[in-house]
Amino acid sequence: MIASPTGGGLVVEVQGVLWSLPRQGGTAAALTSPELEPARLAWSPDGARIAVCGYRGGGFHVWTMDPDGSRLRQLTSGPWDDRGVAWSPDGSRIAFASERGGDPVAGSAYRIWTVDVRSGELVRLTGDPGVEDYDPTWCPDGERLVFVRADASGGRTLASVPADGGPVSVVRTVDSGTLVGPAVSADGRVAYVHVGGVDAFPAHAAGAALVVDGEPVTDGEDVSPLPPCWTADGELWYVADGQVKVRRPSTAAAPERVPFSAELDVPRPTYGRKRYDFDSTEPRQVRGIHLPVLSPDGRSVAFAALNALWVLPIGGRPRRLLQARPTRYVQMPSWAPDGRSVLYSYDGGEDGLIAVHRHWLDTGRDEVLAPGGRLNPVLSPDGTALACQDSTGNLLVRDLATGAEKTLVAPLGGNGLPGRPSWSPDGRFLAFCDRNRLNQRFREGYNIIRVVDTATGRWTAHQPMPHASLSDRGNGGPVWSPDGSAMAFVMESALWVMPVRPDGAPAGDPRRITDEAADHPSWSGDSRTLLYESSGRLRLVDRDGSGRRAVRVPLTYHRRLPSKSDITRVHAGRLWDGTGEAVHHDVDIVIRGNRVVAVEPHRTGRSGDELVDASGSTVIPGLWDSHTHPWQYTYGGRQTSLMLAYGVTTTVSLGGFAHEGVRIRESAAAARMAAPRLFATGELIDGSRVGYSMGRAHRTPDGVRRTLHRAVALDHDFVKTYVRASARVMRQAAHTAHRELGVLSGSHLLSPGVNVGQDLTTHLQATQRSEYGRACSPTGHSYQDVLETYRGGAFRIIVTPFTALPLLGADPALAEDPRVTHLMAPWDAAHVQRLAATPPPPAALRAISEETALYRDILAEGGVLAVGTDAPLTPTGLHLHLGLRALHHHGGLSAAEALRTATATPAELFGVADDLGTLEPGKLADLTAIDGDPFQNFDDLVRTSWVMRDGIIHRRDDLVAAFPTGLAQRGDHTDWLDVSRQLRREPCCAQHEFPH
C-alpha cells in the first residue's frame, strides 16, 4: 500500500486489484482490472502519477497511471521481468529490479535498474556476481538507493548504491530470515520488514516484524511482506494482521488501524457439466497412445497403451509384445538402430525398480540391459552403448559389452526428469531437453536443448529462438535426424525442425512444420519423414511439412465390470454411508455388477450371492485424493498400487503428461492396471518459462490455442493453468474447460483466478509469480479477504495440508507398515522413516493448527473444500491419511466432516455425485474397508484392508505381496534418502512460501 505524498488518500492492493480509499478509511473504489495484476506500488513525489509493477500480458513490467486509475502507460517491455518500483525524489526516474541484460540460456540475476520516465532510457546500477539485488528505494536526497541483496543464504543484507551506479556498500545485515521492502524516511531512517526464519520444516516463518534502523517497532503483529511507506511528517504506513495500519516510530503509541470495505463484482461461470458413462462396456477406440516411436525403416511404430508394449506395422494391426502385470508399468519404447529389437523401461523385477529391457522381435527373447532404476533408454548408432537416465535424471552411458556405466551430467534443476536423450549420428554427442534456472529468486526457466560430448562430459546449451522454451520435458525432443543435419522438437505445441551443425549447435532458424497440436516426434532412418502424435492420433509428415498423412491404430478397449447378473453382499460391521454423521451397524451392502442396489440389515445371503465378510470392519465410501500427479515415469506401478492400498478408489490428476493421463485412465477402466479411477488432465498450462517437466510452455496465442484444442480432443477432466500463465490465458483456459468440456478449471492463484472465471484453487497457497502469495502470510495466517472469497462455495478450494507431514513423528509405527517398507518407492520410504523418527516440534504443530483453522472456517461459512495431497510430492496414499488426521485432530472437524472432504465433497465438486461419494442404492460400488473404527479412534482410518472399485476388490495384502523386496532387504547400499532429496529439489509447495 502507498500513501499520497501530498496528504491525500491511500492506494492499496487487495487480491490483485488496486483500490483508492480516504486517509481515514471507509469505502474503497477499484482503480484497475484484474488483468493488470499489480504487485508493487510507488507514488510520484508530486502525487500526480503512480508507478506499479504489473503482470499484464505475461511478464512483470513497470507501468504508470493517474491516481484515479486512468492513463495507464507501460514504461518497460520485453521478455525480462521488472519488479519492485520506486520513484526518484525529483520525479524523473523510476528504480526497479530486473533480470534484463543477462543471458536467457546461461541465466540472469536480478540487478537494480532505473528507467527515465520521459525518454524510457534504461540504466543498470548494480552487477556484482553471485548475488541478487531487488526491492530498491531512494534516499531522500536522490543521491543513493537502498535495496535488498541476497546471496546463497538468502536476502539478509541491506545495501546501497549511488544513483548513477558505482560501488555497493552494506547498510545492515541479519543472521537469519529475510529482509523485505526497505523504505527511507525524509530524515534518513530506514524501515523494512524482517521475516523470521523457519523453526522447523514444514512450519511457517517464526514471525514478521516492522523494523526501523535495526530496531523492531512492532510486537506480535503479523506484518505482511510489503514495503512500508513513509510520509513527509514521519508517519509509517504498513499492512499487518490483514489490516492497513499507521504508526509513528518515534513514539510508543499503538498503531492506528484504518478500516475500509471493498466490493468487487465477480460473476461466477455457469455451464453444463460433463456427463460420464461409468456403465458401458462397449468397445472404445484407444486414445491413450503413449510415446510412439517410428522404426528405422519407417514401416512400423512401437508404443505403449493399455499398460502394454505394442508394435504396429503401418497399415496393419498392432502386435502386443508385452502385457505388464497390473501392479507394474511398461513405458519408454525405442528402436535399436538395426530395427531388430525394441528397448523399453519396465518395473517388472522383484525389486520393483525400473529397468531397461530389450525385446528381440524375431525370437521374442527379452533381456535386461540396465537394472536399478534406468529410464528413457536409447541405443547408440552403432548399438554398443546405451544412453539412459537414473531416477534423479542423471544422464548415463553404459557400455553393453562390459556393463561399465558412467555419469555424464546431472540435470540443471529439479521438478522432474529431463527429456529423452538423442544420439548424434557419429555417436559422440547426446542431445536432450533440460530446464535452466534464470536466477535464484524464482525457480522458473526455459526448456532448452542441452548437448553433451560423451567423450569429455562437456556440454553446451541452446534455445531455438531467444526466450523460447521447448513445450515440455516429456518426450517432445530434441530428436537428432539420423543424417545429423537437423533436430526435431515440439515448441508452442507444434512440430518444428531446425538445422544443426555436427556438434548440435543451431545452423539456422527453426521451421514450424505443423499447425496442429504435436507431441512425441521421431525420425525415419532416411531422415526424410517424421512421426508425431496429435491429440491421440498418429501422423507422418515429410521433414519440410508436406505430405501429412494419418497412421491408423486399430486398437480398442472396453471397461471391465462385473456382470450385471453377479450379486455381491458385503456384510459390514459398521457402515458410514457418507450422507451424514450416523454410523450404521451390522448391515449388508448389496451390489449388482458395479452398482449398489440396497443397503439393508444383515441377513444370510441367498444362494449364489458372493459374500464378503467385513463384519469386524468399518466400511466407508471409497476415498478420493483430489490432487495428484501421475509420475509413473519415476514411480512405475507403485503409485497407483499404493493409492489402492491406502483406501483410495478415485484420484484426480491436477497436472501430468496429457497422453499418459489418458493412457492411465483407459488402462484403469480396462483393469489393465491396479489403479484408482483417474480424472485426467494434461500438462500445467504455463507461460514462456516453466518449472516442472510436465509444465507446458507458451509464448504465443497460437501455442495456447493448440494446447487447449488438444485438451478437448483428449477429453480432459480438468484444465489447470500454472504460475506464469497470464490472466488472459487463465480466462481462455477456463472458457475452454467450461464451454467445450464441461469441466472445472483452476490454478494456484486465488487472484486473478477468481476474477477470470476459474472455479477453484488447487492449494491454499503454493508457488506464486509475485514475491508473495495472496492467500496467507509468511507466518501462515489468512485473513478476511481470503475467507470471503471462499465463503458460500461459489469459488472452491482443494486443500493439500503439507503441514501434516510431521504427524508421522507422532505415530512412528506408520513407517514400519509394509505399505511403506515394501510397496512405497525406496526413496519415499526412507523419507517417511526419517520423518517418523522425530516427534513433531511445537512450531510444526502450531503450523498445522493455523492451516486447518482456516479450513474449518471455510466450511463453517458454507465453502466447498476437498482434500488432496499433491502426491507423489508427498508420500503417496499415506499423506491423505495425515491430512485427514490434521483436519480432525487439529482442525476440530468431526470424523464425518473430515471424511466428507475425501468422499462426498469431491464427488459433488467434479460433477459425479449421482454416481460416487456416498454408499446409497444406485451409486457405484466404490468401498473402503477399515480394520477398526475411525469413529471411535480416527487413526484407525489408515488400517485399510481392501477397497472395491467398480465392484472389483483389491486387497491390501495382495498389493504389498506384488513387491516382495522391502527396504531393509535391498542390500544395494544406495543412499535412498539422498535420492529423495534430489527428487525434491526446488519444491513447489514448501510451507514457508516466501522466496529469498
PDB file of C-alpha atoms in Angstrom, residues 514-714:
ATOM      1  CA  THR A 514       2.616 -28.454 -38.324  1.00  0.00           C
ATOM      2  CA  ASP A 515      -0.159 -26.186 -37.112  1.00  0.00           C
ATOM      3  CA  GLU A 516      -1.990 -28.876 -35.176  1.00  0.00           C
ATOM      4  CA  ALA A 517      -1.001 -29.964 -31.698  1.00  0.00           C
ATOM      5  CA  ALA A 518       2.056 -32.221 -31.780  1.00  0.00           C
ATOM      6  CA  ASP A 519       3.920 -34.483 -29.366  1.00  0.00           C
ATOM      7  CA  HIS A 520       6.460 -37.330 -29.387  1.00  0.00           C
ATOM      8  CA  PRO A 521       8.398 -36.775 -32.639  1.00  0.00           C
ATOM      9  CA  SER A 522      10.686 -39.440 -34.131  1.00  0.00           C
ATOM     10  CA  TRP A 523      12.550 -39.806 -37.436  1.00  0.00           C
ATOM     11  CA  SER A 524      12.644 -42.461 -40.092  1.00  0.00           C
ATOM     12  CA  GLY A 525      16.107 -43.877 -40.742  1.00  0.00           C
ATOM     13  CA  ASP A 526      16.472 -41.981 -44.020  1.00  0.00           C
ATOM     14  CA  SER A 527      15.769 -38.639 -42.253  1.00  0.00           C
ATOM     15  CA  ARG A 528      13.022 -37.822 -44.729  1.00  0.00           C
ATOM     16  CA  THR A 529       9.948 -38.473 -42.568  1.00  0.00           C
ATOM     17  CA  LEU A 530       8.774 -37.699 -39.063  1.00  0.00           C
ATOM     18  CA  LEU A 531       6.185 -39.467 -36.947  1.00  0.00           C
ATOM     19  CA  TYR A 532       4.325 -37.448 -34.319  1.00  0.00           C
ATOM     20  CA  GLU A 533       1.233 -37.735 -32.201  1.00  0.00           C
ATOM     21  CA  SER A 534      -1.579 -35.217 -32.437  1.00  0.00           C
ATOM     22  CA  SER A 535      -4.265 -35.425 -29.757  1.00  0.00           C
ATOM     23  CA  GLY A 536      -4.259 -39.218 -29.584  1.00  0.00           C
ATOM     24  CA  ARG A 537      -3.798 -39.800 -33.320  1.00  0.00           C
ATOM     25  CA  LEU A 538      -0.591 -40.687 -35.130  1.00  0.00           C
ATOM     26  CA  ARG A 539       0.663 -38.721 -38.137  1.00  0.00           C
ATOM     27  CA  LEU A 540       3.508 -38.953 -40.638  1.00  0.00           C
ATOM     28  CA  VAL A 541       4.876 -35.800 -42.263  1.00  0.00           C
ATOM     29  CA  ASP A 542       7.783 -35.057 -44.568  1.00  0.00           C
ATOM     30  CA  ARG A 543      10.550 -33.024 -42.977  1.00  0.00           C
ATOM     31  CA  ASP A 544       9.556 -29.950 -44.991  1.00  0.00           C
ATOM     32  CA  GLY A 545       5.991 -30.094 -43.647  1.00  0.00           C
ATOM     33  CA  SER A 546       4.421 -31.556 -46.761  1.00  0.00           C
ATOM     34  CA  GLY A 547       2.737 -34.902 -47.246  1.00  0.00           C
ATOM     35  CA  ARG A 548       0.977 -35.150 -43.913  1.00  0.00           C
ATOM     36  CA  ARG A 549      -0.914 -38.434 -43.574  1.00  0.00           C
ATOM     37  CA  ALA A 550      -2.646 -40.360 -40.815  1.00  0.00           C
ATOM     38  CA  VAL A 551      -1.423 -43.613 -39.286  1.00  0.00           C
ATOM     39  CA  ARG A 552      -4.421 -45.664 -38.251  1.00  0.00           C
ATOM     40  CA  VAL A 553      -4.152 -47.529 -34.920  1.00  0.00           C
ATOM     41  CA  PRO A 554      -6.917 -50.188 -34.865  1.00  0.00           C
ATOM     42  CA  LEU A 555      -6.904 -50.753 -31.127  1.00  0.00           C
ATOM     43  CA  THR A 556      -9.909 -50.726 -28.821  1.00  0.00           C
ATOM     44  CA  TYR A 557     -10.637 -51.408 -25.174  1.00  0.00           C
ATOM     45  CA  HIS A 558     -13.710 -51.882 -23.058  1.00  0.00           C
ATOM     46  CA  ARG A 559     -14.465 -51.092 -19.459  1.00  0.00           C
ATOM     47  CA  ARG A 560     -14.093 -54.216 -17.339  1.00  0.00           C
ATOM     48  CA  LEU A 561     -17.021 -54.565 -14.948  1.00  0.00           C
ATOM     49  CA  PRO A 562     -18.620 -57.444 -13.077  1.00  0.00           C
ATOM     50  CA  SER A 563     -21.602 -58.966 -14.826  1.00  0.00           C
ATOM     51  CA  LYS A 564     -24.919 -57.305 -14.026  1.00  0.00           C
ATOM     52  CA  SER A 565     -26.160 -60.726 -13.009  1.00  0.00           C
ATOM     53  CA  ASP A 566     -23.483 -61.026 -10.308  1.00  0.00           C
ATOM     54  CA  ILE A 567     -24.684 -60.252  -6.769  1.00  0.00           C
ATOM     55  CA  THR A 568     -22.132 -59.399  -4.081  1.00  0.00           C
ATOM     56  CA  ARG A 569     -23.223 -58.948  -0.490  1.00  0.00           C
ATOM     57  CA  VAL A 570     -20.776 -57.104   1.788  1.00  0.00           C
ATOM     58  CA  HIS A 571     -21.545 -57.710   5.467  1.00  0.00           C
ATOM     59  CA  ALA A 572     -20.313 -54.552   7.223  1.00  0.00           C
ATOM     60  CA  GLY A 573     -19.969 -54.486  10.978  1.00  0.00           C
ATOM     61  CA  ARG A 574     -20.135 -50.709  10.740  1.00  0.00           C
ATOM     62  CA  LEU A 575     -21.138 -48.566   7.781  1.00  0.00           C
ATOM     63  CA  TRP A 576     -20.735 -44.849   7.308  1.00  0.00           C
ATOM     64  CA  ASP A 577     -22.535 -44.124   4.059  1.00  0.00           C
ATOM     65  CA  GLY A 578     -21.265 -40.566   3.613  1.00  0.00           C
ATOM     66  CA  THR A 579     -24.656 -38.852   3.902  1.00  0.00           C
ATOM     67  CA  GLY A 580     -24.451 -37.615   7.484  1.00  0.00           C
ATOM     68  CA  GLU A 581     -22.897 -38.256  10.858  1.00  0.00           C
ATOM     69  CA  ALA A 582     -24.585 -41.579  11.629  1.00  0.00           C
ATOM     70  CA  VAL A 583     -22.768 -44.912  11.625  1.00  0.00           C
ATOM     71  CA  HIS A 584     -24.952 -47.944  10.910  1.00  0.00           C
ATOM     72  CA  HIS A 585     -24.231 -51.321  12.449  1.00  0.00           C
ATOM     73  CA  ASP A 586     -24.492 -54.872  11.140  1.00  0.00           C
ATOM     74  CA  VAL A 587     -25.695 -54.061   7.645  1.00  0.00           C
ATOM     75  CA  ASP A 588     -25.391 -55.587   4.200  1.00  0.00           C
ATOM     76  CA  ILE A 589     -24.343 -53.618   1.145  1.00  0.00           C
ATOM     77  CA  VAL A 590     -25.882 -55.420  -1.790  1.00  0.00           C
ATOM     78  CA  ILE A 591     -24.118 -54.925  -5.111  1.00  0.00           C
ATOM     79  CA  ARG A 592     -25.302 -55.969  -8.542  1.00  0.00           C
ATOM     80  CA  GLY A 593     -22.494 -55.771 -11.063  1.00  0.00           C
ATOM     81  CA  ASN A 594     -20.785 -52.444 -10.383  1.00  0.00           C
ATOM     82  CA  ARG A 595     -23.683 -50.677  -8.592  1.00  0.00           C
ATOM     83  CA  VAL A 596     -25.060 -50.691  -5.070  1.00  0.00           C
ATOM     84  CA  VAL A 597     -28.680 -51.811  -5.195  1.00  0.00           C
ATOM     85  CA  ALA A 598     -29.517 -51.962  -1.495  1.00  0.00           C
ATOM     86  CA  VAL A 599     -28.235 -51.168   1.986  1.00  0.00           C
ATOM     87  CA  GLU A 600     -30.188 -53.245   4.472  1.00  0.00           C
ATOM     88  CA  PRO A 601     -29.964 -55.006   7.824  1.00  0.00           C
ATOM     89  CA  HIS A 602     -27.698 -58.015   7.681  1.00  0.00           C
ATOM     90  CA  ARG A 603     -29.226 -61.325   6.716  1.00  0.00           C
ATOM     91  CA  THR A 604     -27.894 -64.618   5.489  1.00  0.00           C
ATOM     92  CA  GLY A 605     -27.032 -64.344   1.827  1.00  0.00           C
ATOM     93  CA  ARG A 606     -29.064 -66.032  -0.801  1.00  0.00           C
ATOM     94  CA  SER A 607     -27.638 -68.945  -2.710  1.00  0.00           C
ATOM     95  CA  GLY A 608     -25.433 -67.657  -5.496  1.00  0.00           C
ATOM     96  CA  ASP A 609     -24.520 -64.385  -3.808  1.00  0.00           C
ATOM     97  CA  GLU A 610     -20.826 -63.720  -3.372  1.00  0.00           C
ATOM     98  CA  LEU A 611     -20.326 -62.953   0.317  1.00  0.00           C
ATOM     99  CA  VAL A 612     -17.642 -60.566   1.558  1.00  0.00           C
ATOM    100  CA  ASP A 613     -17.200 -60.676   5.311  1.00  0.00           C
ATOM    101  CA  ALA A 614     -16.444 -57.224   6.729  1.00  0.00           C
ATOM    102  CA  SER A 615     -18.297 -57.890   9.969  1.00  0.00           C
ATOM    103  CA  GLY A 616     -15.270 -56.832  12.007  1.00  0.00           C
ATOM    104  CA  SER A 617     -14.618 -53.775   9.861  1.00  0.00           C
ATOM    105  CA  THR A 618     -15.891 -50.298   9.154  1.00  0.00           C
ATOM    106  CA  VAL A 619     -16.936 -49.712   5.574  1.00  0.00           C
ATOM    107  CA  ILE A 620     -16.992 -46.219   4.099  1.00  0.00           C
ATOM    108  CA  PRO A 621     -17.287 -44.809   0.579  1.00  0.00           C
ATOM    109  CA  GLY A 622     -14.089 -45.155  -1.409  1.00  0.00           C
ATOM    110  CA  LEU A 623     -11.673 -42.347  -0.642  1.00  0.00           C
ATOM    111  CA  TRP A 624     -10.685 -39.650  -3.128  1.00  0.00           C
ATOM    112  CA  ASP A 625      -7.333 -37.958  -3.481  1.00  0.00           C
ATOM    113  CA  SER A 626      -8.334 -34.773  -5.279  1.00  0.00           C
ATOM    114  CA  HIS A 627      -4.837 -33.525  -6.091  1.00  0.00           C
ATOM    115  CA  THR A 628      -2.303 -35.926  -7.547  1.00  0.00           C
ATOM    116  CA  HIS A 629       0.192 -36.002 -10.402  1.00  0.00           C
ATOM    117  CA  PRO A 630       0.778 -39.171 -12.435  1.00  0.00           C
ATOM    118  CA  TRP A 631       4.521 -39.655 -12.025  1.00  0.00           C
ATOM    119  CA  GLN A 632       4.812 -43.163 -13.410  1.00  0.00           C
ATOM    120  CA  TYR A 633       7.977 -42.365 -15.330  1.00  0.00           C
ATOM    121  CA  THR A 634       9.785 -42.467 -11.981  1.00  0.00           C
ATOM    122  CA  TYR A 635       7.433 -44.484  -9.775  1.00  0.00           C
ATOM    123  CA  GLY A 636       6.120 -47.070 -12.235  1.00  0.00           C
ATOM    124  CA  GLY A 637       3.196 -49.134 -10.987  1.00  0.00           C
ATOM    125  CA  ARG A 638       3.832 -48.332  -7.330  1.00  0.00           C
ATOM    126  CA  GLN A 639       1.975 -45.035  -7.430  1.00  0.00           C
ATOM    127  CA  THR A 640      -1.434 -46.431  -8.304  1.00  0.00           C
ATOM    128  CA  SER A 641      -0.965 -49.593  -6.238  1.00  0.00           C
ATOM    129  CA  LEU A 642      -0.164 -47.501  -3.168  1.00  0.00           C
ATOM    130  CA  MET A 643      -3.305 -45.449  -3.628  1.00  0.00           C
ATOM    131  CA  LEU A 644      -5.452 -48.565  -3.605  1.00  0.00           C
ATOM    132  CA  ALA A 645      -3.564 -49.990  -0.637  1.00  0.00           C
ATOM    133  CA  TYR A 646      -4.356 -46.859   1.383  1.00  0.00           C
ATOM    134  CA  GLY A 647      -8.051 -46.983   0.552  1.00  0.00           C
ATOM    135  CA  VAL A 648      -8.199 -44.581  -2.411  1.00  0.00           C
ATOM    136  CA  THR A 649     -10.548 -45.536  -5.240  1.00  0.00           C
ATOM    137  CA  THR A 650     -10.579 -42.242  -7.170  1.00  0.00           C
ATOM    138  CA  THR A 651      -7.751 -39.871  -7.950  1.00  0.00           C
ATOM    139  CA  VAL A 652      -7.739 -36.539  -9.727  1.00  0.00           C
ATOM    140  CA  SER A 653      -4.734 -35.527 -11.774  1.00  0.00           C
ATOM    141  CA  LEU A 654      -4.057 -31.814 -11.488  1.00  0.00           C
ATOM    142  CA  GLY A 655      -1.152 -31.901 -13.904  1.00  0.00           C
ATOM    143  CA  GLY A 656       0.622 -34.586 -15.891  1.00  0.00           C
ATOM    144  CA  PHE A 657       1.669 -35.508 -19.400  1.00  0.00           C
ATOM    145  CA  ALA A 658      -1.500 -35.429 -21.456  1.00  0.00           C
ATOM    146  CA  HIS A 659      -1.260 -38.690 -23.375  1.00  0.00           C
ATOM    147  CA  GLU A 660      -0.019 -40.573 -20.333  1.00  0.00           C
ATOM    148  CA  GLY A 661      -3.024 -39.393 -18.320  1.00  0.00           C
ATOM    149  CA  VAL A 662      -5.370 -40.744 -20.973  1.00  0.00           C
ATOM    150  CA  ARG A 663      -3.372 -43.972 -21.099  1.00  0.00           C
ATOM    151  CA  ILE A 664      -3.731 -44.473 -17.328  1.00  0.00           C
ATOM    152  CA  ARG A 665      -7.428 -43.553 -17.394  1.00  0.00           C
ATOM    153  CA  GLU A 666      -8.066 -46.175 -20.083  1.00  0.00           C
ATOM    154  CA  SER A 667      -5.787 -48.800 -18.504  1.00  0.00           C
ATOM    155  CA  ALA A 668      -7.574 -48.484 -15.168  1.00  0.00           C
ATOM    156  CA  ALA A 669     -11.004 -48.693 -16.803  1.00  0.00           C
ATOM    157  CA  ALA A 670      -9.939 -51.796 -18.705  1.00  0.00           C
ATOM    158  CA  ALA A 671      -8.482 -53.321 -15.492  1.00  0.00           C
ATOM    159  CA  ARG A 672      -5.048 -53.494 -17.101  1.00  0.00           C
ATOM    160  CA  MET A 673      -3.685 -51.545 -14.148  1.00  0.00           C
ATOM    161  CA  ALA A 674      -4.332 -51.948 -10.450  1.00  0.00           C
ATOM    162  CA  ALA A 675      -5.338 -48.358 -10.072  1.00  0.00           C
ATOM    163  CA  PRO A 676      -7.975 -45.997  -8.764  1.00  0.00           C
ATOM    164  CA  ARG A 677     -10.312 -44.365 -11.225  1.00  0.00           C
ATOM    165  CA  LEU A 678      -8.495 -41.381 -12.712  1.00  0.00           C
ATOM    166  CA  PHE A 679      -9.905 -37.992 -13.621  1.00  0.00           C
ATOM    167  CA  ALA A 680      -7.214 -36.908 -16.057  1.00  0.00           C
ATOM    168  CA  THR A 681      -5.792 -33.619 -17.197  1.00  0.00           C
ATOM    169  CA  GLY A 682      -2.814 -32.552 -19.263  1.00  0.00           C
ATOM    170  CA  GLU A 683       0.298 -30.558 -18.580  1.00  0.00           C
ATOM    171  CA  LEU A 684       0.285 -27.413 -16.465  1.00  0.00           C
ATOM    172  CA  ILE A 685      -0.553 -24.621 -18.929  1.00  0.00           C
ATOM    173  CA  ASP A 686       2.218 -22.113 -18.317  1.00  0.00           C
ATOM    174  CA  GLY A 687       3.881 -19.047 -19.795  1.00  0.00           C
ATOM    175  CA  SER A 688       7.183 -18.979 -21.660  1.00  0.00           C
ATOM    176  CA  ARG A 689       9.019 -20.061 -18.515  1.00  0.00           C
ATOM    177  CA  VAL A 690       8.328 -23.265 -16.649  1.00  0.00           C
ATOM    178  CA  GLY A 691       9.318 -25.170 -13.553  1.00  0.00           C
ATOM    179  CA  TYR A 692       8.056 -28.731 -13.831  1.00  0.00           C
ATOM    180  CA  SER A 693       8.839 -31.192 -16.601  1.00  0.00           C
ATOM    181  CA  MET A 694       5.062 -31.511 -17.018  1.00  0.00           C
ATOM    182  CA  GLY A 695       4.660 -27.751 -17.445  1.00  0.00           C
ATOM    183  CA  ARG A 696       3.596 -26.773 -20.975  1.00  0.00           C
ATOM    184  CA  ALA A 697       5.401 -23.619 -22.118  1.00  0.00           C
ATOM    185  CA  HIS A 698       3.641 -20.972 -24.226  1.00  0.00           C
ATOM    186  CA  ARG A 699       4.760 -17.594 -25.523  1.00  0.00           C
ATOM    187  CA  THR A 700       2.195 -17.166 -28.306  1.00  0.00           C
ATOM    188  CA  PRO A 701      -1.606 -17.278 -28.549  1.00  0.00           C
ATOM    189  CA  ASP A 702      -1.300 -19.975 -31.216  1.00  0.00           C
ATOM    190  CA  GLY A 703       0.547 -22.219 -28.795  1.00  0.00           C
ATOM    191  CA  VAL A 704      -2.201 -21.835 -26.197  1.00  0.00           C
ATOM    192  CA  ARG A 705      -4.827 -22.493 -28.871  1.00  0.00           C
ATOM    193  CA  ARG A 706      -3.172 -25.770 -29.870  1.00  0.00           C
ATOM    194  CA  THR A 707      -2.831 -26.935 -26.270  1.00  0.00           C
ATOM    195  CA  LEU A 708      -6.477 -26.209 -25.478  1.00  0.00           C
ATOM    196  CA  HIS A 709      -7.625 -27.890 -28.700  1.00  0.00           C
ATOM    197  CA  ARG A 710      -5.669 -30.974 -27.626  1.00  0.00           C
ATOM    198  CA  ALA A 711      -7.321 -30.843 -24.177  1.00  0.00           C
ATOM    199  CA  VAL A 712     -10.731 -31.025 -25.824  1.00  0.00           C
ATOM    200  CA  ALA A 713      -9.700 -33.806 -28.201  1.00  0.00           C
ATOM    201  CA  LEU A 714      -8.299 -35.894 -25.330  1.00  0.00           C
TER     202      LEU A 714
END
